[in-house]
mmCIF file of C-alpha atoms in Angstrom:
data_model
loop_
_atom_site.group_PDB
_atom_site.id
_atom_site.type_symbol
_atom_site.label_atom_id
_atom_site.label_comp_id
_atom_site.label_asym_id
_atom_site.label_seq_id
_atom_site.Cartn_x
_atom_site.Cartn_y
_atom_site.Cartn_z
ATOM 1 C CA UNK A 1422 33.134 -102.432 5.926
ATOM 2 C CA UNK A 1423 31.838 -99.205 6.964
ATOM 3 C CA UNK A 1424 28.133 -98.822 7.707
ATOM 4 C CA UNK A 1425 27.441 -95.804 4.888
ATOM 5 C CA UNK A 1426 29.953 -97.951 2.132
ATOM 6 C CA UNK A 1427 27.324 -101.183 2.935
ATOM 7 C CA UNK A 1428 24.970 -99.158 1.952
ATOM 8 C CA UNK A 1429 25.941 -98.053 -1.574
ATOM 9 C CA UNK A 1430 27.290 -101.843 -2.327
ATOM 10 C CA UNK A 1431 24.213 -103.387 -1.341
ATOM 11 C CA UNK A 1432 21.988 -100.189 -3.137
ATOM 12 C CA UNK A 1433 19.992 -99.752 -0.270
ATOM 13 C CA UNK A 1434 18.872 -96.148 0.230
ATOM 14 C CA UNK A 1435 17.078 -94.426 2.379
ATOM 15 C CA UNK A 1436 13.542 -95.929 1.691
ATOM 16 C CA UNK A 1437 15.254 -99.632 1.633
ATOM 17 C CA UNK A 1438 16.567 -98.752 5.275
ATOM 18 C CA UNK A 1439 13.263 -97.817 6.241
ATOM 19 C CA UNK A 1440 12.140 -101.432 4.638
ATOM 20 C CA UNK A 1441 14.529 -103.222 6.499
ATOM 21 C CA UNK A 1442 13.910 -101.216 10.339
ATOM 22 C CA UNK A 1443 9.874 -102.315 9.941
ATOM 23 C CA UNK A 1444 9.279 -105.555 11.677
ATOM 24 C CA UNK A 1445 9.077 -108.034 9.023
ATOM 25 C CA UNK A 1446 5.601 -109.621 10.740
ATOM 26 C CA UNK A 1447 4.096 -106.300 10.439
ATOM 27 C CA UNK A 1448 4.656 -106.461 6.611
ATOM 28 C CA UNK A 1449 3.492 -110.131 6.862
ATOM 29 C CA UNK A 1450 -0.040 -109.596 8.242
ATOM 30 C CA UNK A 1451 -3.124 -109.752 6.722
ATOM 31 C CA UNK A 1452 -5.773 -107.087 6.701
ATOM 32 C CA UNK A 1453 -9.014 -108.779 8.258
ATOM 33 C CA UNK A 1454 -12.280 -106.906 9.455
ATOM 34 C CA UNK A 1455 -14.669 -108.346 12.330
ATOM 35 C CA UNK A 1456 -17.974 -107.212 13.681
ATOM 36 C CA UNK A 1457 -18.165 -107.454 17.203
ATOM 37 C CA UNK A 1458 -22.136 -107.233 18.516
ATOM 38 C CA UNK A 1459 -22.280 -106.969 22.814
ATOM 39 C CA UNK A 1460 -24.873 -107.210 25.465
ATOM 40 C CA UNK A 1461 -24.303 -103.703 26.241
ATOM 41 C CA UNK A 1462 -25.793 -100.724 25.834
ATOM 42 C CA UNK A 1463 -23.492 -98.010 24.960
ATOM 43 C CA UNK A 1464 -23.933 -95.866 28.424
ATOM 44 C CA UNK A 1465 -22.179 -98.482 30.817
ATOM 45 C CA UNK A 1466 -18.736 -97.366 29.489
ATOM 46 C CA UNK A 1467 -17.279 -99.809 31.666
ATOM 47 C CA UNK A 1468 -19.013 -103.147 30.383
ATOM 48 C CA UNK A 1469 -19.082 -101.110 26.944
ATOM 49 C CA UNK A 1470 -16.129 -99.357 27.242
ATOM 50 C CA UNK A 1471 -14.243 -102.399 28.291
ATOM 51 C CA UNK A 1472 -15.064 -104.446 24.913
ATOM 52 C CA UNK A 1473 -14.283 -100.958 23.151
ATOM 53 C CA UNK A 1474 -10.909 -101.580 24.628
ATOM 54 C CA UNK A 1475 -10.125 -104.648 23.840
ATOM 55 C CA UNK A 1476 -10.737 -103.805 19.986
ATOM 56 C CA UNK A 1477 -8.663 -100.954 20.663
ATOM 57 C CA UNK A 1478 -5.988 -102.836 21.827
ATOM 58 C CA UNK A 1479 -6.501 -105.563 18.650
ATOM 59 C CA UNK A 1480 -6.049 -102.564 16.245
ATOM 60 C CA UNK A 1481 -2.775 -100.716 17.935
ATOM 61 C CA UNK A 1482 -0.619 -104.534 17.814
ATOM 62 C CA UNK A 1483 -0.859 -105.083 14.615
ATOM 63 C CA UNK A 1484 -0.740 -101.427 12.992
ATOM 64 C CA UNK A 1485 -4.140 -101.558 12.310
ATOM 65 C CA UNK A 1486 -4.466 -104.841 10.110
ATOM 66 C CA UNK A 1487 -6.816 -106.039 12.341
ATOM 67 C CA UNK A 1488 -10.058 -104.361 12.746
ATOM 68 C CA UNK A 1489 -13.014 -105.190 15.254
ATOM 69 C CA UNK A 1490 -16.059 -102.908 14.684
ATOM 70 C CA UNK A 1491 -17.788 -102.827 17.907
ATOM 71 C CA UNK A 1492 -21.854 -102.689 18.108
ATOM 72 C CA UNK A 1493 -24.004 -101.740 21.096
ATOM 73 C CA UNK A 1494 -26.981 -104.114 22.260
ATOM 74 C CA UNK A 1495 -30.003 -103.903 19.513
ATOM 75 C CA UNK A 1496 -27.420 -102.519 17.028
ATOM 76 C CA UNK A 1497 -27.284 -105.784 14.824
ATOM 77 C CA UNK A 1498 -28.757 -108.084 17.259
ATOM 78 C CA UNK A 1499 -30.672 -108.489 20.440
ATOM 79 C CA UNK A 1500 -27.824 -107.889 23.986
ATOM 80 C CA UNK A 1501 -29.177 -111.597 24.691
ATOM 81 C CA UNK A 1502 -28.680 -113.025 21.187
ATOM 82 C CA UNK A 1503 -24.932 -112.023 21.059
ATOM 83 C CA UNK A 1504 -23.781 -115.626 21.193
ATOM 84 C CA UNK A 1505 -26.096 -117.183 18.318
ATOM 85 C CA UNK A 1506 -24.847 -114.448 15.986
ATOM 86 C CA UNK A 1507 -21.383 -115.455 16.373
ATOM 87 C CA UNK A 1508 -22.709 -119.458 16.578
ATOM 88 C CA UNK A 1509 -24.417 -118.966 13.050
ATOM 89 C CA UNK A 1510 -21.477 -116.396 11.904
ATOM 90 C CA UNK A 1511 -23.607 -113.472 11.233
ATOM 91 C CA UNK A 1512 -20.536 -111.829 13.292
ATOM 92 C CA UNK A 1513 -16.732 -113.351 13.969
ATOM 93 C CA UNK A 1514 -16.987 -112.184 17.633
ATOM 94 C CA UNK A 1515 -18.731 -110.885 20.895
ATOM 95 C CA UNK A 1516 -18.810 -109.577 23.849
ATOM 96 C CA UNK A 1517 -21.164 -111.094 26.603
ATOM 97 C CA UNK A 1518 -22.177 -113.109 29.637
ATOM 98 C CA UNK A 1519 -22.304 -116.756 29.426
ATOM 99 C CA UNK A 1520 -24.985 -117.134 31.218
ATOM 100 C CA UNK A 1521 -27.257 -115.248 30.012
ATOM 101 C CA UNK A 1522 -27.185 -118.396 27.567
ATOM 102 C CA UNK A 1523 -28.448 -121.146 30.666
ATOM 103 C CA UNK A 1524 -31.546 -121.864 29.086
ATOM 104 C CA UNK A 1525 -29.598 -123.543 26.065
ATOM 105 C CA UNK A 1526 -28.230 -125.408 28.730
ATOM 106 C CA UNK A 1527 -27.152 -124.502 32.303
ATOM 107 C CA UNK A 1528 -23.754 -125.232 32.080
ATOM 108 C CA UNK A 1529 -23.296 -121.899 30.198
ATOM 109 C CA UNK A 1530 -23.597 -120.415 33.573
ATOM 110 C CA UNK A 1531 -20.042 -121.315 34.794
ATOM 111 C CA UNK A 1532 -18.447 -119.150 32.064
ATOM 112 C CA UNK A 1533 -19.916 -116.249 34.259
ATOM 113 C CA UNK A 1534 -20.725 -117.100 38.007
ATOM 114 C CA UNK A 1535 -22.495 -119.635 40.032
ATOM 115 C CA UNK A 1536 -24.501 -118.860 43.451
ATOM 116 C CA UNK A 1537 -22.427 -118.911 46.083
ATOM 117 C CA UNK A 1538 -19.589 -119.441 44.356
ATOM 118 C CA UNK A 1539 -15.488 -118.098 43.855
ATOM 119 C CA UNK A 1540 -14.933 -114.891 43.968
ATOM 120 C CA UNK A 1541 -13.175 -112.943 40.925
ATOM 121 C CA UNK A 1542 -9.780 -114.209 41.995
ATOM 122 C CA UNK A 1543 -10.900 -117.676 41.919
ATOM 123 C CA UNK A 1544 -12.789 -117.452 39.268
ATOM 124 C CA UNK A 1545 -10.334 -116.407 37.282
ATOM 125 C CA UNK A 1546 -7.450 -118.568 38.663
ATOM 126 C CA UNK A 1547 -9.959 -121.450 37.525
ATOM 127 C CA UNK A 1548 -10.375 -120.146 34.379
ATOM 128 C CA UNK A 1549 -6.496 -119.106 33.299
ATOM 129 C CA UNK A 1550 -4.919 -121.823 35.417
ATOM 130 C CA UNK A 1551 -7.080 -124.638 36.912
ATOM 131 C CA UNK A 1552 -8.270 -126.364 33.649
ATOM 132 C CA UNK A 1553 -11.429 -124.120 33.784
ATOM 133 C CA UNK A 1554 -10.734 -122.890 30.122
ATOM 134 C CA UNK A 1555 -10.082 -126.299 28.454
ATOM 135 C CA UNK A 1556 -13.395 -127.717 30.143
ATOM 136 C CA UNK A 1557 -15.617 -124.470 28.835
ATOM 137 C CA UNK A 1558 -13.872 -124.078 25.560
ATOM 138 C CA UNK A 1559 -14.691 -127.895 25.162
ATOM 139 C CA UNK A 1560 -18.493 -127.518 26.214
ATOM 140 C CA UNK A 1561 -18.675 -124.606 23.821
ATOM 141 C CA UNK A 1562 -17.118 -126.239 21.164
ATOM 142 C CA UNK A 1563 -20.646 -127.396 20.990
ATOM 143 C CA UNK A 1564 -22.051 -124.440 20.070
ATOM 144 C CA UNK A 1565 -19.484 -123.806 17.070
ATOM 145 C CA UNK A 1566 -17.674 -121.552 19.756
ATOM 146 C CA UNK A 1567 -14.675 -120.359 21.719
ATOM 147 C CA UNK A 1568 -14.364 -117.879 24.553
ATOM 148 C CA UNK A 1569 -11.432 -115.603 25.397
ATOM 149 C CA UNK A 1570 -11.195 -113.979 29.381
ATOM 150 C CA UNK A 1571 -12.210 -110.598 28.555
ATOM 151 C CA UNK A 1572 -13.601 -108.499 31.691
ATOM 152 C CA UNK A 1573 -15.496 -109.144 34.848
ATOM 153 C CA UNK A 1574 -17.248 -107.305 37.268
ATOM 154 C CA UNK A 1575 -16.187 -108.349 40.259
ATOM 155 C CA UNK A 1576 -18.691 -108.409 43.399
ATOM 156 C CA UNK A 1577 -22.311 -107.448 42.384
ATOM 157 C CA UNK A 1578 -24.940 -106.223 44.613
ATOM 158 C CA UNK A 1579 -28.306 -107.397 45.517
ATOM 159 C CA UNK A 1580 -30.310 -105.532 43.789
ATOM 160 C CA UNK A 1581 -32.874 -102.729 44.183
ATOM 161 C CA UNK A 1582 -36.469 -103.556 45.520
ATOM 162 C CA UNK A 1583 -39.606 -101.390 45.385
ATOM 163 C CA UNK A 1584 -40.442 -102.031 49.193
ATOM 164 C CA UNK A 1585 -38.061 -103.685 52.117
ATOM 165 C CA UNK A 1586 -37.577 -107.223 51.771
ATOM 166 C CA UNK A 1587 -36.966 -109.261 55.443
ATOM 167 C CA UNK A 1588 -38.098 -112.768 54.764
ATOM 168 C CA UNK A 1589 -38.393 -115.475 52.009
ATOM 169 C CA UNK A 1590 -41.958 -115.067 52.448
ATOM 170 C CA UNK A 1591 -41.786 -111.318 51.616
ATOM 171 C CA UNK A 1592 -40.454 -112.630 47.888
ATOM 172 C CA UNK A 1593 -42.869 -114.753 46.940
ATOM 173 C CA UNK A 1594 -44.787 -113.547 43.750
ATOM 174 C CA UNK A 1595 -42.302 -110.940 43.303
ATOM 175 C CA UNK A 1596 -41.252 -110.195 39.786
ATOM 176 C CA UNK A 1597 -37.891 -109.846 39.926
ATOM 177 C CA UNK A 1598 -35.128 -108.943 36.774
ATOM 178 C CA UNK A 1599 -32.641 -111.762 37.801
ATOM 179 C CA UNK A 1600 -31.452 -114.122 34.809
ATOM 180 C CA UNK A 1601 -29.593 -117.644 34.468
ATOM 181 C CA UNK A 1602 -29.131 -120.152 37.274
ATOM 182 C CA UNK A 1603 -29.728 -117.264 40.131
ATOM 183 C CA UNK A 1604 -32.656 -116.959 38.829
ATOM 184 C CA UNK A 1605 -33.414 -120.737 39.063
ATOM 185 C CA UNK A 1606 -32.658 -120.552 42.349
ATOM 186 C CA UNK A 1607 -35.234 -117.507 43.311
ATOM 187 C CA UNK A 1608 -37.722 -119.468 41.748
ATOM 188 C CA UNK A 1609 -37.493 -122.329 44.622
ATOM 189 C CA UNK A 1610 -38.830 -119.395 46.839
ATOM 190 C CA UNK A 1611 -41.432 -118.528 44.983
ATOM 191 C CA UNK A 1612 -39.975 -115.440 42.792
ATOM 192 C CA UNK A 1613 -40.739 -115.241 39.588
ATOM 193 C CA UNK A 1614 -37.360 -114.563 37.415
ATOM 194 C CA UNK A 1615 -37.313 -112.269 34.588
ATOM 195 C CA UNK A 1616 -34.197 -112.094 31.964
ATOM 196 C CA UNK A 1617 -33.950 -109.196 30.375
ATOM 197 C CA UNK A 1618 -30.991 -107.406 28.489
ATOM 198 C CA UNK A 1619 -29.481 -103.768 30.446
ATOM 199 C CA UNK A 1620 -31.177 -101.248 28.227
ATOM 200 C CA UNK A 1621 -34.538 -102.721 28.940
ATOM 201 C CA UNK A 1622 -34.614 -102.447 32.573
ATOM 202 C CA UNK A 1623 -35.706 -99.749 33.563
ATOM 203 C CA UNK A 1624 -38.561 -99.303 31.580
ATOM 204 C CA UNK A 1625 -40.074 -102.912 32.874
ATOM 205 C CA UNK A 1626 -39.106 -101.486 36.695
ATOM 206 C CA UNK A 1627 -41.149 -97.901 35.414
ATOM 207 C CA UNK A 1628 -44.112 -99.872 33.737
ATOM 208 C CA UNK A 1629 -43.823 -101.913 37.174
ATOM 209 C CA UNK A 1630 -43.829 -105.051 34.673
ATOM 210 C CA UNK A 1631 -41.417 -105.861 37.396
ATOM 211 C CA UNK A 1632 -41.220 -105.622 40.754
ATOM 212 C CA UNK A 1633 -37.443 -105.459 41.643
ATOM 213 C CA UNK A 1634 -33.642 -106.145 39.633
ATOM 214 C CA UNK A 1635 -30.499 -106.504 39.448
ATOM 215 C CA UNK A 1636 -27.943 -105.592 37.833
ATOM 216 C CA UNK A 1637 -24.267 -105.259 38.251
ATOM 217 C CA UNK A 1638 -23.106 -102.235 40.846
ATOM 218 C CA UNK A 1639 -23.591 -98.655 42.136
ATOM 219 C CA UNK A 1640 -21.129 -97.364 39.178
ATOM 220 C CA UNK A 1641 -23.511 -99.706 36.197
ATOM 221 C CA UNK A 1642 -26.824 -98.757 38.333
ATOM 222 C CA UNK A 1643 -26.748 -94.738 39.132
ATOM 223 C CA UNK A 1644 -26.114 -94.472 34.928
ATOM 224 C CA UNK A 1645 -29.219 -96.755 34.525
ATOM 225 C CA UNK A 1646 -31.134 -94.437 36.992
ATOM 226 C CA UNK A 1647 -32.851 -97.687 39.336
ATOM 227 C CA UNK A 1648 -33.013 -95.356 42.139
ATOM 228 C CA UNK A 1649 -35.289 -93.408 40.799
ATOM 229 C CA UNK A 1650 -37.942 -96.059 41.178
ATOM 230 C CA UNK A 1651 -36.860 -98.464 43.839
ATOM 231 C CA UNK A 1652 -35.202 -97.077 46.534
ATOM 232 C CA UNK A 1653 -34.232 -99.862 48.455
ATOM 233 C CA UNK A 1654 -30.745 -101.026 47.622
ATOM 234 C CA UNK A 1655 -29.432 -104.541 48.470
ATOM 235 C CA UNK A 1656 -26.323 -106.511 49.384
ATOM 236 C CA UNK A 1657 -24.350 -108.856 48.584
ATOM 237 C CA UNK A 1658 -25.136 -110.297 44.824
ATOM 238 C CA UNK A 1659 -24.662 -113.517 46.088
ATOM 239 C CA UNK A 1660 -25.389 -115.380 42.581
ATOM 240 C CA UNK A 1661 -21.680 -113.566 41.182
ATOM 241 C CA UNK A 1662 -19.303 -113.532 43.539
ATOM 242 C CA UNK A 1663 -16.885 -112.656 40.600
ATOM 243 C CA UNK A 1664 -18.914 -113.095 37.080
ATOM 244 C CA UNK A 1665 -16.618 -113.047 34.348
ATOM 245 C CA UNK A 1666 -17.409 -111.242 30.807
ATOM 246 C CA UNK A 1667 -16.355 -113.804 27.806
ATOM 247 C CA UNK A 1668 -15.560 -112.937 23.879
ATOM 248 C CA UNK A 1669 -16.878 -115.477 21.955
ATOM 249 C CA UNK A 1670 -15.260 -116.177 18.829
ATOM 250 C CA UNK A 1671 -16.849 -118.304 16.031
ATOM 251 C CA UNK A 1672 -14.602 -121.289 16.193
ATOM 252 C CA UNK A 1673 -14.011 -121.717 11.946
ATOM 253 C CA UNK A 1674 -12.878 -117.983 12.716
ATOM 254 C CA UNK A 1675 -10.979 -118.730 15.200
ATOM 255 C CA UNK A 1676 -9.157 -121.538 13.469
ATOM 256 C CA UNK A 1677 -8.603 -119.700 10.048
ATOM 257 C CA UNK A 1678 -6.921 -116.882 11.737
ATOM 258 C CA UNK A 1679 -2.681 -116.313 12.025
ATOM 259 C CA UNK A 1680 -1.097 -117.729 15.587
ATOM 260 C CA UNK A 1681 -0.304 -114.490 16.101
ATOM 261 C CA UNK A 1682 -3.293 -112.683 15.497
ATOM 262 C CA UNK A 1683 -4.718 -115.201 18.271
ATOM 263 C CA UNK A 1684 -2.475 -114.347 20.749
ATOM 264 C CA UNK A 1685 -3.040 -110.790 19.920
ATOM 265 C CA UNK A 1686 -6.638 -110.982 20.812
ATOM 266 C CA UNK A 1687 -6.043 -113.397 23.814
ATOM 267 C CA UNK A 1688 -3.789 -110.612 25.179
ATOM 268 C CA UNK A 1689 -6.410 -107.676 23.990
ATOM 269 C CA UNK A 1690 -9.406 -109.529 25.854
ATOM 270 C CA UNK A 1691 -6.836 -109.923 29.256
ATOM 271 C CA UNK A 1692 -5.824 -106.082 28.964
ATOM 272 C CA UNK A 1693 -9.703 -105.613 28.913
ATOM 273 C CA UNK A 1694 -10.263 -107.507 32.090
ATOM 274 C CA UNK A 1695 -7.877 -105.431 33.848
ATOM 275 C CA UNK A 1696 -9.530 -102.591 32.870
ATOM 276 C CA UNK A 1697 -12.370 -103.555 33.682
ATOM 277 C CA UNK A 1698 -11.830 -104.775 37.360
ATOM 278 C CA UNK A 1699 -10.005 -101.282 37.938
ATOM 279 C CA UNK A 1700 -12.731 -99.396 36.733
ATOM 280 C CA UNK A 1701 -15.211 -101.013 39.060
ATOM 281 C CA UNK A 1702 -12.669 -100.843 42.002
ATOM 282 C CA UNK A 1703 -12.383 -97.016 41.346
ATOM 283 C CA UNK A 1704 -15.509 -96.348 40.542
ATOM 284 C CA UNK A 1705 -17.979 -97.873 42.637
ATOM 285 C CA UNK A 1706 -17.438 -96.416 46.098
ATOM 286 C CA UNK A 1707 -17.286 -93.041 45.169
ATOM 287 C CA UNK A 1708 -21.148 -93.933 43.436
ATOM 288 C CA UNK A 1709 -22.553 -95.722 46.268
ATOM 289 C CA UNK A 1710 -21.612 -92.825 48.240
ATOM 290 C CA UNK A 1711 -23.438 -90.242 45.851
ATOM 291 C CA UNK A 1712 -26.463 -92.298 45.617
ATOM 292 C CA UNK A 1713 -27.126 -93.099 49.516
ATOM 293 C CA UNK A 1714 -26.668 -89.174 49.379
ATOM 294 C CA UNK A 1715 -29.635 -89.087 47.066
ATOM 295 C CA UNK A 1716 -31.482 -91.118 49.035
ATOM 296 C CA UNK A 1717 -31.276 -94.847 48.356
ATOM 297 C CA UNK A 1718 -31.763 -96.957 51.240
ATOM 298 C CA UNK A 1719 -29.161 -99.931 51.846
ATOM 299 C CA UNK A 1720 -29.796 -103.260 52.990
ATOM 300 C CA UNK A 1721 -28.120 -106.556 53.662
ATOM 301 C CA UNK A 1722 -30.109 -109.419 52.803
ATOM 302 C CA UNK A 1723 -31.502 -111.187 56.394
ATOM 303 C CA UNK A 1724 -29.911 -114.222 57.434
ATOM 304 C CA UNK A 1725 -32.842 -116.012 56.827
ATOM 305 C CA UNK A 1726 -32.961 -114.560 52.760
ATOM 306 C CA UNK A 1727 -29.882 -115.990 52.779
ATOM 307 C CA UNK A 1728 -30.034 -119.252 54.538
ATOM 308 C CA UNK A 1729 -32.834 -119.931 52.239
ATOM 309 C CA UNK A 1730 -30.850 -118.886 49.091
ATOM 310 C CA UNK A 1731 -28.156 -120.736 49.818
ATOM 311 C CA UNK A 1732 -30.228 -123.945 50.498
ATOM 312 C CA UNK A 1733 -31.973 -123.929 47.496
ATOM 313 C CA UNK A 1734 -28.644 -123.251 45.655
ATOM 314 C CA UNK A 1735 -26.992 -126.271 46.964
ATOM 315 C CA UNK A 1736 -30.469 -128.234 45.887
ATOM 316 C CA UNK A 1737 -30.310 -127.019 42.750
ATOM 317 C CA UNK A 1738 -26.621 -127.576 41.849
ATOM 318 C CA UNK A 1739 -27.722 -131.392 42.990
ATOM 319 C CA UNK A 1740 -30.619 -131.637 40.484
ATOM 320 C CA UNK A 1741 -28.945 -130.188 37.693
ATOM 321 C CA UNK A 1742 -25.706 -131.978 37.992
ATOM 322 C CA UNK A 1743 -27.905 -135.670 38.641
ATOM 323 C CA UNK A 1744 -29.094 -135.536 35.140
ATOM 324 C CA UNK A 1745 -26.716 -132.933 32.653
ATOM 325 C CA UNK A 1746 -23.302 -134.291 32.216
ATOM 326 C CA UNK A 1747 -21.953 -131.027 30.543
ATOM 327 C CA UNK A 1748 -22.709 -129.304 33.734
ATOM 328 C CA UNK A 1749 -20.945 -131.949 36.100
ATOM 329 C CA UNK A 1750 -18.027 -132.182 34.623
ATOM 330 C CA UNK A 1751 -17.554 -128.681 34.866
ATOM 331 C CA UNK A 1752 -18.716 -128.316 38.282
ATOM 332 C CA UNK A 1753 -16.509 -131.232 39.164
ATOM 333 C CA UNK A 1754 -13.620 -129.134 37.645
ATOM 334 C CA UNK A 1755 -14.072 -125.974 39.675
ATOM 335 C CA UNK A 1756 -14.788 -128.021 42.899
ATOM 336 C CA UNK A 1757 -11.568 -129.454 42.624
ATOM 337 C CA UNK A 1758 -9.658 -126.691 42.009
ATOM 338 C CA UNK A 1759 -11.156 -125.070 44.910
ATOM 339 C CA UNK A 1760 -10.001 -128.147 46.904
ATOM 340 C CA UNK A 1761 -13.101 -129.183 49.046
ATOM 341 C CA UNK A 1762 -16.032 -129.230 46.789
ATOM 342 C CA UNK A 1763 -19.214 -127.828 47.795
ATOM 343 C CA UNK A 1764 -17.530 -125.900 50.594
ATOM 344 C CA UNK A 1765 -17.353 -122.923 48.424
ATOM 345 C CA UNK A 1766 -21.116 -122.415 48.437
ATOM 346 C CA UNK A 1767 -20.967 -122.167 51.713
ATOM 347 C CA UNK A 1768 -20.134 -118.406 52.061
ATOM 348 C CA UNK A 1769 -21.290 -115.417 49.826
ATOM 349 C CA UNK A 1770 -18.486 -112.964 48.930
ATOM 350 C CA UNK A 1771 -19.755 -110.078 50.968
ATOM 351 C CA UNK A 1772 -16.557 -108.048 51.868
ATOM 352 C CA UNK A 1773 -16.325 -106.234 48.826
ATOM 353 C CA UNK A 1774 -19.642 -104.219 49.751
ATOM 354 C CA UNK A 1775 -19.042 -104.322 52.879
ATOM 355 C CA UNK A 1776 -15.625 -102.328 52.386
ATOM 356 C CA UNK A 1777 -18.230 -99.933 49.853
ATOM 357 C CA UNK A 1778 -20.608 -99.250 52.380
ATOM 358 C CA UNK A 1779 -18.256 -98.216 54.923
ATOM 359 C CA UNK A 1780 -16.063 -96.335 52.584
ATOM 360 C CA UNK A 1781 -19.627 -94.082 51.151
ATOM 361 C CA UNK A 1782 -20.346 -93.139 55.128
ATOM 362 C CA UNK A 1783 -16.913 -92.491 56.230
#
């Protein structure tokens, strides 16, 4: 039977062609609306921007059933408060650091970055393919809960410091914007950690209610204007060798929505980690270059900084491990992926900025 005689048995005209060339999921799907609150003020379009993507992304595969309003820090909650409004369900989703949760418990900082740990690669092989996703998903679980790979940073710097830093003794008293685990660690040499979301940096580092910070990279820091005030700009970020950026998803959410809208935001938040880690690649030499041009002044940390650092890591990992079991079995996880266990404290991942800093004077 011909093609155009099919279609006058059957009755179907043009419209019922139409009805039968649209995927039949697409007709299917149901219409849902999430809020999705980040840590991030709306200027870092790459931390911002990324989580903007990964909405956008949602909302283009499935023909805009799906919608994910996306909020800036302070919009509907605090940028560190982003988890217990999707733990409580005030919001379905967000967009944040895990460990910028470690004082609910430290193991929160492996869904980030631990001192002297993986790089992004490794982090992320952990995460997608060494078990490191069951093990989190199943601490998190906990916390009513589950996280989706959606951006990281890759190598962050050091840090920018009023006044030259040369030895451990040189930090002591120092009040510096470091958060989680890292800044743990500081504290063993006398620093005095501050946590504090992105948009409220720099006015504690202008009041001088601080004395230093960090936060991700020359891209990140030239928009939040740090050089301004302290010109002295440090290297590596040895406490995130590779930090990864996690969506959290209230878990009755989670469970209650279609297969396929799961995968669709699995994919989304994967598309936004690429685009993330490209950004950053493009991005950040070209602004280290501008701001040494300005006049920022950059450092590696001493060998003795980091000798001490990396000792009192080590020390710390020991202690915390010794008594919290969430945090062991985690930490037991990534050590064996990584083969040899504590080995990969051993080096800081320092040739990203080392590749920046030549590439800004060449």
């Amino acid at each position: 039977m011909k093609r155009r005689d099919f279609i006058k048995v059957t009755g179907l005209g043009a419209a019922g062609a139409a009805t039968l060339a649209a995927p039949a999921i697409a007709q299917s799907m149901p219409e849902i609306k999430w809020r999705m609150p980040t840590s991030w003020p709306k200027s870092l379009d790459t931390l911002f921007g990324g989580a903007e993507m990964m909405c956008k992304m949602v909302a283009e595969a499935t023909d805009n059933k799906f919608q994910i309003q996306i909020f800036a820090a302070g919009e509907i909650v605090p940028g560190l408060q982003v988890l217990d409004a999707v733990q409580n369900g005030t919001c379905e989703i967000g967009h944040t650091a895990s460990y910028y949760y470690f004082g609910k418990d430290p193991t929160f900082t492996f869904g980030s970055a631990v001192p002297f740990g993986p790089n992004m690669r490794i982090n992320q092989a952990w995460y997608m393919l060494g078990g490191g996703r069951d093990v989190l998903n199943e601490f998190y679980k906990g916390y009513n809960v589950v996280s989706l790979l959606a951006g990281n940073t890759g190598c962050q710097m050091g840090g920018w410091f009023r006044k030259e830093v040369n030895t451990p003794d040189d930090m002591k008293g120092m009040k510096f914007r470091i958060g989680g685990f890292a800044g743990r660690v500081l504290q063993k040499l006398g620093v005095v950690p501050q946590q504090l979301a992105g948009g409220d940096i720099y006015p504690a580092l202008e009041k001088g209610t601080i004395d230093a910070a960090e936060w991700v990279g020359p891209y990140d820091d030239e928009k939040l204007g740090f050089y301004k005030i302290a010109p002295h700009y440090y290297y590596p970020g040895w406490w995130e060798g590779g930090p990864m950026l996690l969506a959290f998803v209230n878990l009755d959410k989670w469970n209650a929505l279609p297969k396929y809208y799961q995968s669709v935001l699995e994919q989304a938040g994967h598309y936004a980690n690429n685009y993330m880690m490209a950004r950053y690649d493009n991005a950040n030499p070209l602004a280290l270059k501008k701001l040494l041009a300005s006049g920022t002044k950059l450092h590696a940390f001493s060998p003795s900084i980091m000798d001490a650092c990396h000792k009192a890591a080590k020390e710390l990992h020991a202690e915390v491990g010794a008594t919290n079991a969430n945090f062991k079995k985690v930490h037991d996880s990534l050590a064996k992926f990584t083969s040899d266990g504590y080995a990969w404290f051993q080096v800081a991942e320092v040739g990203y900025d080392i590749f920046m800093a030549r590439r800004s004077q060449s």
